Amino acid sequence: MLCLPLTLGYLTIKRITNKLFSPVLCVDTTAYDPFVDTENPKKSAVFFCDSWYLSHSVFWESLALKNDLPDENFIDIVSYLKNKGTATLRNSSNALSEKVETLFRQIGGLDGQGKENHGMVIEMAFVQIVALINKFMSAWKKNLPKDRYQQILRSTIDKTLKLILSDTLAIQDISAKHSTCLSNNFSLLLDQLSKVRSDDLEEDSDSWVRFKLVIGLMDDSLVKIVEGWENGTLSKYFRSSEIQHLVRALFQNTDKNAALRRRITGDVL
């Protein structure tokens, strides 16, 4: 809390409060405005930038008034403004991830057993997910600093791929037909997400690499999967239990396959 010595005099106190507290009131008024909510990515981005700009303004004004005010109060106001903007943007980003998860959960999982036209349902859900992410990212890209935008873009894509991977690696049985269906839809999803991220992310995250590898596993033979584990291609990104479970889902439980599956041991992660 900022405490002003009464010895400063009325005019001095008025000048200080006008310069230091006007930005704070501006941020508070905007923060509780019903139009600045998690549903509007543009306004959350503008609010973030305004909050940080105002925090810098307060900082430089405080230096100009350093002879009139106690030094220990300046950092509180600056931090308050920055935290307001950061929290609003974070809430908006979390809201996007929640919406993506809701869209994904509505399809009832990726398991295709007993579900007609489930491939089409998955495809439509992925189209909706990409459209939603693209809507938010388009607004953020235009209104946020590049590093902050890249951070949110990477986080959102990672959360989305982890969500889908988690469900995929939990499927108990995947027929050859459904394996092809999942592979095609996963490839379509990555292709569309590649367009969203464009050239903004130069390096693939671990989640992105894992997702690409799973697409390949859907079409690979068991022998090739075991070779991929033993040469480190898969063991670098997956636990042995994850690959073993996927192998059980994809291939029949014959003695030959069981012998091959036993070679998938020893975690690197």
PDB file of C-alpha atoms in Angstrom:
ATOM      1  CA  MET A   1       0.000   0.000   0.000  1.00  0.00           C
ATOM      2  CA  LEU A   2       1.308   3.446  -0.907  1.00  0.00           C
ATOM      3  CA  CYS A   3       1.515   5.847   2.054  1.00  0.00           C
ATOM      4  CA  LEU A   4       2.088   9.555   1.349  1.00  0.00           C
ATOM      5  CA  PRO A   5       3.634  11.701   4.106  1.00  0.00           C
ATOM      6  CA  LEU A   6       1.214  14.457   5.142  1.00  0.00           C
ATOM      7  CA  THR A   7       4.118  16.924   5.205  1.00  0.00           C
ATOM      8  CA  LEU A   8       4.216  16.928   1.390  1.00  0.00           C
ATOM      9  CA  GLY A   9       1.378  19.419   1.125  1.00  0.00           C
ATOM     10  CA  TYR A  10      -1.943  19.230  -0.743  1.00  0.00           C
ATOM     11  CA  LEU A  11      -0.729  20.262  -4.216  1.00  0.00           C
ATOM     12  CA  THR A  12       2.214  17.867  -4.153  1.00  0.00           C
ATOM     13  CA  ILE A  13       0.014  14.952  -3.052  1.00  0.00           C
ATOM     14  CA  LYS A  14      -2.537  15.789  -5.777  1.00  0.00           C
ATOM     15  CA  ARG A  15       0.174  15.849  -8.456  1.00  0.00           C
ATOM     16  CA  ILE A  16       1.584  12.527  -7.272  1.00  0.00           C
ATOM     17  CA  THR A  17      -1.749  10.758  -7.094  1.00  0.00           C
ATOM     18  CA  ASN A  18      -2.775  11.998 -10.548  1.00  0.00           C
ATOM     19  CA  LYS A  19       0.410  10.653 -12.120  1.00  0.00           C
ATOM     20  CA  LEU A  20       0.712   7.402 -10.201  1.00  0.00           C
ATOM     21  CA  PHE A  21      -2.840   6.331  -9.479  1.00  0.00           C
ATOM     22  CA  SER A  22      -4.553   7.245 -12.770  1.00  0.00           C
ATOM     23  CA  PRO A  23      -2.958   4.248 -14.551  1.00  0.00           C
ATOM     24  CA  VAL A  24      -3.948   1.976 -11.657  1.00  0.00           C
ATOM     25  CA  LEU A  25      -7.571   3.139 -11.810  1.00  0.00           C
ATOM     26  CA  CYS A  26      -7.526   2.697 -15.580  1.00  0.00           C
ATOM     27  CA  VAL A  27      -6.387  -0.915 -15.253  1.00  0.00           C
ATOM     28  CA  ASP A  28      -8.835  -1.686 -12.442  1.00  0.00           C
ATOM     29  CA  THR A  29     -11.763  -0.248 -14.380  1.00  0.00           C
ATOM     30  CA  THR A  30     -10.853  -2.244 -17.459  1.00  0.00           C
ATOM     31  CA  ALA A  31     -10.159  -5.447 -15.536  1.00  0.00           C
ATOM     32  CA  TYR A  32     -13.675  -5.557 -14.156  1.00  0.00           C
ATOM     33  CA  ASP A  33     -15.344  -4.423 -17.353  1.00  0.00           C
ATOM     34  CA  PRO A  34     -17.642  -7.293 -18.456  1.00  0.00           C
ATOM     35  CA  PHE A  35     -16.371  -6.908 -22.007  1.00  0.00           C
ATOM     36  CA  VAL A  36     -12.783  -7.763 -21.007  1.00  0.00           C
ATOM     37  CA  ASP A  37     -13.294 -11.470 -20.463  1.00  0.00           C
ATOM     38  CA  THR A  38     -11.728 -14.759 -21.397  1.00  0.00           C
ATOM     39  CA  GLU A  39     -13.951 -15.046 -24.465  1.00  0.00           C
ATOM     40  CA  ASN A  40     -12.308 -12.109 -26.236  1.00  0.00           C
ATOM     41  CA  PRO A  41      -8.666 -12.772 -27.163  1.00  0.00           C
ATOM     42  CA  LYS A  42      -8.141  -9.343 -28.729  1.00  0.00           C
ATOM     43  CA  LYS A  43      -9.263  -7.430 -25.642  1.00  0.00           C
ATOM     44  CA  SER A  44      -7.248  -9.644 -23.317  1.00  0.00           C
ATOM     45  CA  ALA A  45      -4.160  -8.984 -25.451  1.00  0.00           C
ATOM     46  CA  VAL A  46      -4.756  -5.222 -25.570  1.00  0.00           C
ATOM     47  CA  PHE A  47      -5.368  -5.186 -21.828  1.00  0.00           C
ATOM     48  CA  PHE A  48      -2.087  -7.057 -21.255  1.00  0.00           C
ATOM     49  CA  CYS A  49      -0.117  -4.602 -23.382  1.00  0.00           C
ATOM     50  CA  ASP A  50      -1.810  -1.574 -21.797  1.00  0.00           C
ATOM     51  CA  SER A  51      -1.084  -2.855 -18.297  1.00  0.00           C
ATOM     52  CA  TRP A  52       2.598  -3.336 -19.024  1.00  0.00           C
ATOM     53  CA  TYR A  53       2.828   0.023 -20.781  1.00  0.00           C
ATOM     54  CA  LEU A  54       1.215   1.740 -17.802  1.00  0.00           C
ATOM     55  CA  SER A  55       3.534  -0.066 -15.407  1.00  0.00           C
ATOM     56  CA  HIS A  56       6.530   1.348 -17.270  1.00  0.00           C
ATOM     57  CA  SER A  57       4.910   4.793 -17.228  1.00  0.00           C
ATOM     58  CA  VAL A  58       4.453   4.573 -13.469  1.00  0.00           C
ATOM     59  CA  PHE A  59       8.056   3.455 -13.063  1.00  0.00           C
ATOM     60  CA  TRP A  60       9.466   6.441 -14.956  1.00  0.00           C
ATOM     61  CA  GLU A  61       7.074   8.852 -13.256  1.00  0.00           C
ATOM     62  CA  SER A  62       8.167   7.488  -9.903  1.00  0.00           C
ATOM     63  CA  LEU A  63      11.779   8.254 -10.766  1.00  0.00           C
ATOM     64  CA  ALA A  64      10.784  11.834 -11.534  1.00  0.00           C
ATOM     65  CA  LEU A  65       9.024  12.023  -8.155  1.00  0.00           C
ATOM     66  CA  LYS A  66      11.628  10.161  -6.155  1.00  0.00           C
ATOM     67  CA  ASN A  67      12.328  13.175  -3.954  1.00  0.00           C
ATOM     68  CA  ASP A  68       8.686  13.353  -2.910  1.00  0.00           C
ATOM     69  CA  LEU A  69       7.860   9.683  -2.317  1.00  0.00           C
ATOM     70  CA  PRO A  70       9.290   6.806  -0.258  1.00  0.00           C
ATOM     71  CA  ASP A  71      11.270   4.492  -2.571  1.00  0.00           C
ATOM     72  CA  GLU A  72       9.791   1.242  -1.251  1.00  0.00           C
ATOM     73  CA  ASN A  73       6.307   2.005  -2.641  1.00  0.00           C
ATOM     74  CA  PHE A  74       7.205   2.236  -6.329  1.00  0.00           C
ATOM     75  CA  ILE A  75       7.783  -1.452  -6.995  1.00  0.00           C
ATOM     76  CA  ASP A  76       4.387  -2.356  -5.514  1.00  0.00           C
ATOM     77  CA  ILE A  77       2.494  -0.255  -8.046  1.00  0.00           C
ATOM     78  CA  VAL A  78       4.586  -1.457 -10.997  1.00  0.00           C
ATOM     79  CA  SER A  79       4.153  -5.117 -10.000  1.00  0.00           C
ATOM     80  CA  TYR A  80       0.434  -4.627  -9.446  1.00  0.00           C
ATOM     81  CA  LEU A  81      -0.088  -3.325 -12.971  1.00  0.00           C
ATOM     82  CA  LYS A  82       1.995  -6.064 -14.605  1.00  0.00           C
ATOM     83  CA  ASN A  83       0.292  -8.804 -12.611  1.00  0.00           C
ATOM     84  CA  LYS A  84      -3.148  -7.536 -13.639  1.00  0.00           C
ATOM     85  CA  GLY A  85      -2.301  -7.773 -17.339  1.00  0.00           C
ATOM     86  CA  THR A  86      -0.509 -11.109 -17.059  1.00  0.00           C
ATOM     87  CA  ALA A  87      -3.364 -12.720 -15.112  1.00  0.00           C
ATOM     88  CA  THR A  88      -5.970 -11.582 -17.657  1.00  0.00           C
ATOM     89  CA  LEU A  89      -3.971 -12.966 -20.590  1.00  0.00           C
ATOM     90  CA  ARG A  90      -3.281 -16.217 -18.742  1.00  0.00           C
ATOM     91  CA  ASN A  91      -6.987 -16.659 -17.987  1.00  0.00           C
ATOM     92  CA  SER A  92      -7.809 -16.121 -21.652  1.00  0.00           C
ATOM     93  CA  SER A  93      -5.202 -18.704 -22.695  1.00  0.00           C
ATOM     94  CA  ASN A  94      -6.549 -21.208 -20.149  1.00  0.00           C
ATOM     95  CA  ALA A  95     -10.077 -20.588 -21.431  1.00  0.00           C
ATOM     96  CA  LEU A  96      -8.938 -21.505 -24.947  1.00  0.00           C
ATOM     97  CA  SER A  97      -7.418 -24.788 -23.712  1.00  0.00           C
ATOM     98  CA  GLU A  98     -10.624 -25.594 -21.842  1.00  0.00           C
ATOM     99  CA  LYS A  99     -12.695 -24.970 -24.969  1.00  0.00           C
ATOM    100  CA  VAL A 100     -10.385 -27.232 -26.988  1.00  0.00           C
ATOM    101  CA  GLU A 101     -10.715 -29.991 -24.407  1.00  0.00           C
ATOM    102  CA  THR A 102     -14.514 -29.614 -24.378  1.00  0.00           C
ATOM    103  CA  LEU A 103     -14.656 -30.004 -28.165  1.00  0.00           C
ATOM    104  CA  PHE A 104     -12.439 -33.072 -27.989  1.00  0.00           C
ATOM    105  CA  ARG A 105     -14.362 -34.717 -25.136  1.00  0.00           C
ATOM    106  CA  GLN A 106     -17.631 -34.301 -27.036  1.00  0.00           C
ATOM    107  CA  ILE A 107     -16.596 -36.983 -29.546  1.00  0.00           C
ATOM    108  CA  GLY A 108     -16.509 -39.581 -26.756  1.00  0.00           C
ATOM    109  CA  GLY A 109     -12.870 -40.569 -27.177  1.00  0.00           C
ATOM    110  CA  LEU A 110     -10.866 -41.874 -30.105  1.00  0.00           C
ATOM    111  CA  ASP A 111     -11.799 -45.523 -29.601  1.00  0.00           C
ATOM    112  CA  GLY A 112     -13.765 -46.512 -32.682  1.00  0.00           C
ATOM    113  CA  GLN A 113     -15.281 -49.772 -31.433  1.00  0.00           C
ATOM    114  CA  GLY A 114     -19.041 -49.914 -31.977  1.00  0.00           C
ATOM    115  CA  LYS A 115     -19.172 -46.366 -33.370  1.00  0.00           C
ATOM    116  CA  GLU A 116     -20.336 -45.790 -36.918  1.00  0.00           C
ATOM    117  CA  ASN A 117     -18.773 -42.973 -38.938  1.00  0.00           C
ATOM    118  CA  HIS A 118     -16.496 -42.203 -35.974  1.00  0.00           C
ATOM    119  CA  GLY A 119     -13.714 -41.181 -38.347  1.00  0.00           C
ATOM    120  CA  MET A 120     -15.889 -38.399 -39.720  1.00  0.00           C
ATOM    121  CA  VAL A 121     -16.805 -37.321 -36.184  1.00  0.00           C
ATOM    122  CA  ILE A 122     -13.112 -37.107 -35.248  1.00  0.00           C
ATOM    123  CA  GLU A 123     -12.315 -35.167 -38.408  1.00  0.00           C
ATOM    124  CA  MET A 124     -15.046 -32.598 -37.732  1.00  0.00           C
ATOM    125  CA  ALA A 125     -13.890 -32.190 -34.129  1.00  0.00           C
ATOM    126  CA  PHE A 126     -10.316 -31.569 -35.287  1.00  0.00           C
ATOM    127  CA  VAL A 127     -11.529 -29.002 -37.821  1.00  0.00           C
ATOM    128  CA  GLN A 128     -13.419 -27.165 -35.067  1.00  0.00           C
ATOM    129  CA  ILE A 129     -10.428 -27.306 -32.726  1.00  0.00           C
ATOM    130  CA  VAL A 130      -8.062 -25.841 -35.319  1.00  0.00           C
ATOM    131  CA  ALA A 131     -10.582 -23.116 -36.231  1.00  0.00           C
ATOM    132  CA  LEU A 132     -10.906 -22.157 -32.555  1.00  0.00           C
ATOM    133  CA  ILE A 133      -7.148 -22.056 -32.000  1.00  0.00           C
ATOM    134  CA  ASN A 134      -6.669 -20.054 -35.192  1.00  0.00           C
ATOM    135  CA  LYS A 135      -9.295 -17.512 -34.084  1.00  0.00           C
ATOM    136  CA  PHE A 136      -7.514 -16.827 -30.800  1.00  0.00           C
ATOM    137  CA  MET A 137      -4.016 -16.889 -32.287  1.00  0.00           C
ATOM    138  CA  SER A 138      -4.911 -14.476 -35.086  1.00  0.00           C
ATOM    139  CA  ALA A 139      -6.003 -11.896 -32.509  1.00  0.00           C
ATOM    140  CA  TRP A 140      -3.005 -12.501 -30.249  1.00  0.00           C
ATOM    141  CA  LYS A 141      -0.485 -12.378 -33.075  1.00  0.00           C
ATOM    142  CA  LYS A 142      -1.680  -8.904 -34.092  1.00  0.00           C
ATOM    143  CA  ASN A 143      -1.772  -7.477 -30.575  1.00  0.00           C
ATOM    144  CA  LEU A 144       0.904  -9.190 -28.464  1.00  0.00           C
ATOM    145  CA  PRO A 145       4.708  -8.898 -28.398  1.00  0.00           C
ATOM    146  CA  LYS A 146       6.239 -11.634 -30.542  1.00  0.00           C
ATOM    147  CA  ASP A 147       7.883 -13.538 -27.682  1.00  0.00           C
ATOM    148  CA  ARG A 148       4.676 -13.571 -25.628  1.00  0.00           C
ATOM    149  CA  TYR A 149       2.645 -14.713 -28.639  1.00  0.00           C
ATOM    150  CA  GLN A 150       5.115 -17.514 -29.392  1.00  0.00           C
ATOM    151  CA  GLN A 151       4.969 -18.644 -25.784  1.00  0.00           C
ATOM    152  CA  ILE A 152       1.161 -18.926 -25.822  1.00  0.00           C
ATOM    153  CA  LEU A 153       1.131 -20.535 -29.283  1.00  0.00           C
ATOM    154  CA  ARG A 154       3.615 -23.208 -28.218  1.00  0.00           C
ATOM    155  CA  SER A 155       1.780 -23.877 -24.963  1.00  0.00           C
ATOM    156  CA  THR A 156      -1.630 -24.160 -26.646  1.00  0.00           C
ATOM    157  CA  ILE A 157      -0.452 -26.566 -29.331  1.00  0.00           C
ATOM    158  CA  ASP A 158       1.413 -28.676 -26.769  1.00  0.00           C
ATOM    159  CA  LYS A 159      -1.652 -28.950 -24.531  1.00  0.00           C
ATOM    160  CA  THR A 160      -3.811 -29.927 -27.508  1.00  0.00           C
ATOM    161  CA  LEU A 161      -1.448 -32.642 -28.734  1.00  0.00           C
ATOM    162  CA  LYS A 162      -0.882 -34.009 -25.214  1.00  0.00           C
ATOM    163  CA  LEU A 163      -4.640 -34.270 -24.740  1.00  0.00           C
ATOM    164  CA  ILE A 164      -5.079 -36.280 -27.934  1.00  0.00           C
ATOM    165  CA  LEU A 165      -1.969 -38.406 -27.334  1.00  0.00           C
ATOM    166  CA  SER A 166      -3.135 -39.310 -23.842  1.00  0.00           C
ATOM    167  CA  ASP A 167      -6.427 -40.615 -25.203  1.00  0.00           C
ATOM    168  CA  THR A 168      -4.708 -42.455 -28.075  1.00  0.00           C
ATOM    169  CA  LEU A 169      -2.263 -44.279 -25.827  1.00  0.00           C
ATOM    170  CA  ALA A 170      -5.145 -45.450 -23.625  1.00  0.00           C
ATOM    171  CA  ILE A 171      -7.135 -47.207 -26.383  1.00  0.00           C
ATOM    172  CA  GLN A 172      -7.420 -50.942 -25.699  1.00  0.00           C
ATOM    173  CA  ASP A 173      -7.997 -52.204 -29.228  1.00  0.00           C
ATOM    174  CA  ILE A 174      -7.353 -50.545 -32.597  1.00  0.00           C
ATOM    175  CA  SER A 175      -8.457 -52.331 -35.753  1.00  0.00           C
ATOM    176  CA  ALA A 176      -6.505 -51.974 -38.990  1.00  0.00           C
ATOM    177  CA  LYS A 177      -9.312 -49.876 -40.435  1.00  0.00           C
ATOM    178  CA  HIS A 178      -9.478 -47.575 -37.403  1.00  0.00           C
ATOM    179  CA  SER A 179      -5.686 -47.324 -37.319  1.00  0.00           C
ATOM    180  CA  THR A 180      -5.756 -45.923 -40.851  1.00  0.00           C
ATOM    181  CA  CYS A 181      -8.589 -43.584 -39.860  1.00  0.00           C
ATOM    182  CA  LEU A 182      -6.635 -42.233 -36.877  1.00  0.00           C
ATOM    183  CA  SER A 183      -3.454 -41.887 -38.913  1.00  0.00           C
ATOM    184  CA  ASN A 184      -5.246 -39.874 -41.610  1.00  0.00           C
ATOM    185  CA  ASN A 185      -6.999 -37.606 -39.111  1.00  0.00           C
ATOM    186  CA  PHE A 186      -3.836 -37.054 -37.083  1.00  0.00           C
ATOM    187  CA  SER A 187      -1.941 -36.132 -40.239  1.00  0.00           C
ATOM    188  CA  LEU A 188      -4.698 -33.686 -41.184  1.00  0.00           C
ATOM    189  CA  LEU A 189      -4.567 -32.134 -37.705  1.00  0.00           C
ATOM    190  CA  LEU A 190      -0.795 -31.637 -37.842  1.00  0.00           C
ATOM    191  CA  ASP A 191      -1.041 -30.171 -41.313  1.00  0.00           C
ATOM    192  CA  GLN A 192      -3.631 -27.626 -40.177  1.00  0.00           C
ATOM    193  CA  LEU A 193      -1.738 -26.773 -36.995  1.00  0.00           C
ATOM    194  CA  SER A 194       1.392 -26.260 -39.101  1.00  0.00           C
ATOM    195  CA  LYS A 195      -0.460 -23.526 -40.969  1.00  0.00           C
ATOM    196  CA  VAL A 196      -1.507 -21.904 -37.694  1.00  0.00           C
ATOM    197  CA  ARG A 197       1.998 -21.804 -36.308  1.00  0.00           C
ATOM    198  CA  SER A 198       3.470 -20.882 -39.712  1.00  0.00           C
ATOM    199  CA  ASP A 199       7.061 -19.675 -39.230  1.00  0.00           C
ATOM    200  CA  ASP A 200       6.479 -18.466 -35.671  1.00  0.00           C
ATOM    201  CA  LEU A 201       7.849 -21.642 -34.079  1.00  0.00           C
ATOM    202  CA  GLU A 202      11.124 -22.770 -35.597  1.00  0.00           C
ATOM    203  CA  GLU A 203      11.679 -25.910 -33.487  1.00  0.00           C
ATOM    204  CA  ASP A 204       9.306 -28.830 -32.941  1.00  0.00           C
ATOM    205  CA  SER A 205       8.383 -29.467 -29.307  1.00  0.00           C
ATOM    206  CA  ASP A 206       8.566 -32.966 -27.793  1.00  0.00           C
ATOM    207  CA  SER A 207       4.771 -33.217 -28.021  1.00  0.00           C
ATOM    208  CA  TRP A 208       4.892 -32.402 -31.727  1.00  0.00           C
ATOM    209  CA  VAL A 209       7.575 -35.049 -32.351  1.00  0.00           C
ATOM    210  CA  ARG A 210       5.681 -37.638 -30.274  1.00  0.00           C
ATOM    211  CA  PHE A 211       2.534 -36.979 -32.267  1.00  0.00           C
ATOM    212  CA  LYS A 212       4.358 -37.406 -35.587  1.00  0.00           C
ATOM    213  CA  LEU A 213       5.882 -40.665 -34.357  1.00  0.00           C
ATOM    214  CA  VAL A 214       2.485 -42.025 -33.312  1.00  0.00           C
ATOM    215  CA  ILE A 215       1.178 -41.329 -36.819  1.00  0.00           C
ATOM    216  CA  GLY A 216       4.014 -43.465 -38.164  1.00  0.00           C
ATOM    217  CA  LEU A 217       3.388 -46.219 -35.613  1.00  0.00           C
ATOM    218  CA  MET A 218      -0.192 -46.574 -36.829  1.00  0.00           C
ATOM    219  CA  ASP A 219       1.113 -47.779 -40.199  1.00  0.00           C
ATOM    220  CA  ASP A 220       4.329 -49.583 -39.143  1.00  0.00           C
ATOM    221  CA  SER A 221       4.862 -53.304 -38.736  1.00  0.00           C
ATOM    222  CA  LEU A 222       5.626 -54.653 -35.265  1.00  0.00           C
ATOM    223  CA  VAL A 223       9.162 -55.522 -36.350  1.00  0.00           C
ATOM    224  CA  LYS A 224       9.772 -51.937 -37.435  1.00  0.00           C
ATOM    225  CA  ILE A 225       8.325 -50.609 -34.156  1.00  0.00           C
ATOM    226  CA  VAL A 226      10.676 -52.833 -32.129  1.00  0.00           C
ATOM    227  CA  GLU A 227      13.613 -51.685 -34.252  1.00  0.00           C
ATOM    228  CA  GLY A 228      12.597 -48.077 -33.648  1.00  0.00           C
ATOM    229  CA  TRP A 229      12.606 -48.712 -29.922  1.00  0.00           C
ATOM    230  CA  GLU A 230      15.975 -50.452 -29.924  1.00  0.00           C
ATOM    231  CA  ASN A 231      17.725 -47.816 -32.059  1.00  0.00           C
ATOM    232  CA  GLY A 232      16.485 -45.012 -29.798  1.00  0.00           C
ATOM    233  CA  THR A 233      14.063 -43.342 -32.206  1.00  0.00           C
ATOM    234  CA  LEU A 234      11.103 -44.163 -29.968  1.00  0.00           C
ATOM    235  CA  SER A 235      12.740 -44.598 -26.568  1.00  0.00           C
ATOM    236  CA  LYS A 236      13.858 -40.962 -26.667  1.00  0.00           C
ATOM    237  CA  TYR A 237      10.237 -39.782 -26.569  1.00  0.00           C
ATOM    238  CA  PHE A 238       8.173 -42.622 -25.097  1.00  0.00           C
ATOM    239  CA  ARG A 239       8.181 -44.880 -22.054  1.00  0.00           C
ATOM    240  CA  SER A 240       8.298 -48.619 -22.753  1.00  0.00           C
ATOM    241  CA  SER A 241       4.850 -49.050 -21.157  1.00  0.00           C
ATOM    242  CA  GLU A 242       3.341 -46.582 -23.658  1.00  0.00           C
ATOM    243  CA  ILE A 243       4.747 -48.405 -26.696  1.00  0.00           C
ATOM    244  CA  GLN A 244       3.856 -51.811 -25.289  1.00  0.00           C
ATOM    245  CA  HIS A 245       0.265 -50.728 -24.699  1.00  0.00           C
ATOM    246  CA  LEU A 246      -0.004 -49.310 -28.222  1.00  0.00           C
ATOM    247  CA  VAL A 247       1.450 -52.521 -29.655  1.00  0.00           C
ATOM    248  CA  ARG A 248      -1.145 -54.602 -27.785  1.00  0.00           C
ATOM    249  CA  ALA A 249      -3.887 -52.394 -29.201  1.00  0.00           C
ATOM    250  CA  LEU A 250      -2.598 -52.567 -32.772  1.00  0.00           C
ATOM    251  CA  PHE A 251      -1.478 -56.206 -33.115  1.00  0.00           C
ATOM    252  CA  GLN A 252      -2.899 -59.619 -32.297  1.00  0.00           C
ATOM    253  CA  ASN A 253      -1.578 -61.315 -29.173  1.00  0.00           C
ATOM    254  CA  THR A 254       0.291 -64.200 -30.819  1.00  0.00           C
ATOM    255  CA  ASP A 255       3.385 -65.933 -29.418  1.00  0.00           C
ATOM    256  CA  LYS A 256       5.536 -64.298 -32.093  1.00  0.00           C
ATOM    257  CA  ASN A 257       4.189 -60.829 -31.364  1.00  0.00           C
ATOM    258  CA  ALA A 258       4.545 -61.380 -27.616  1.00  0.00           C
ATOM    259  CA  ALA A 259       8.211 -62.284 -28.100  1.00  0.00           C
ATOM    260  CA  LEU A 260       8.784 -59.125 -30.116  1.00  0.00           C
ATOM    261  CA  ARG A 261       6.924 -57.026 -27.572  1.00  0.00           C
ATOM    262  CA  ARG A 262       9.168 -58.262 -24.763  1.00  0.00           C
ATOM    263  CA  ARG A 263      12.094 -56.576 -26.509  1.00  0.00           C
ATOM    264  CA  ILE A 264      10.513 -53.193 -25.767  1.00  0.00           C
ATOM    265  CA  THR A 265      12.084 -52.657 -22.349  1.00  0.00           C
ATOM    266  CA  GLY A 266      14.371 -50.217 -20.539  1.00  0.00           C
ATOM    267  CA  ASP A 267      13.161 -46.632 -20.288  1.00  0.00           C
ATOM    268  CA  VAL A 268      15.397 -43.735 -21.269  1.00  0.00           C
ATOM    269  CA  LEU A 269      12.981 -41.056 -20.052  1.00  0.00           C
TER     270      LEU A 269
END
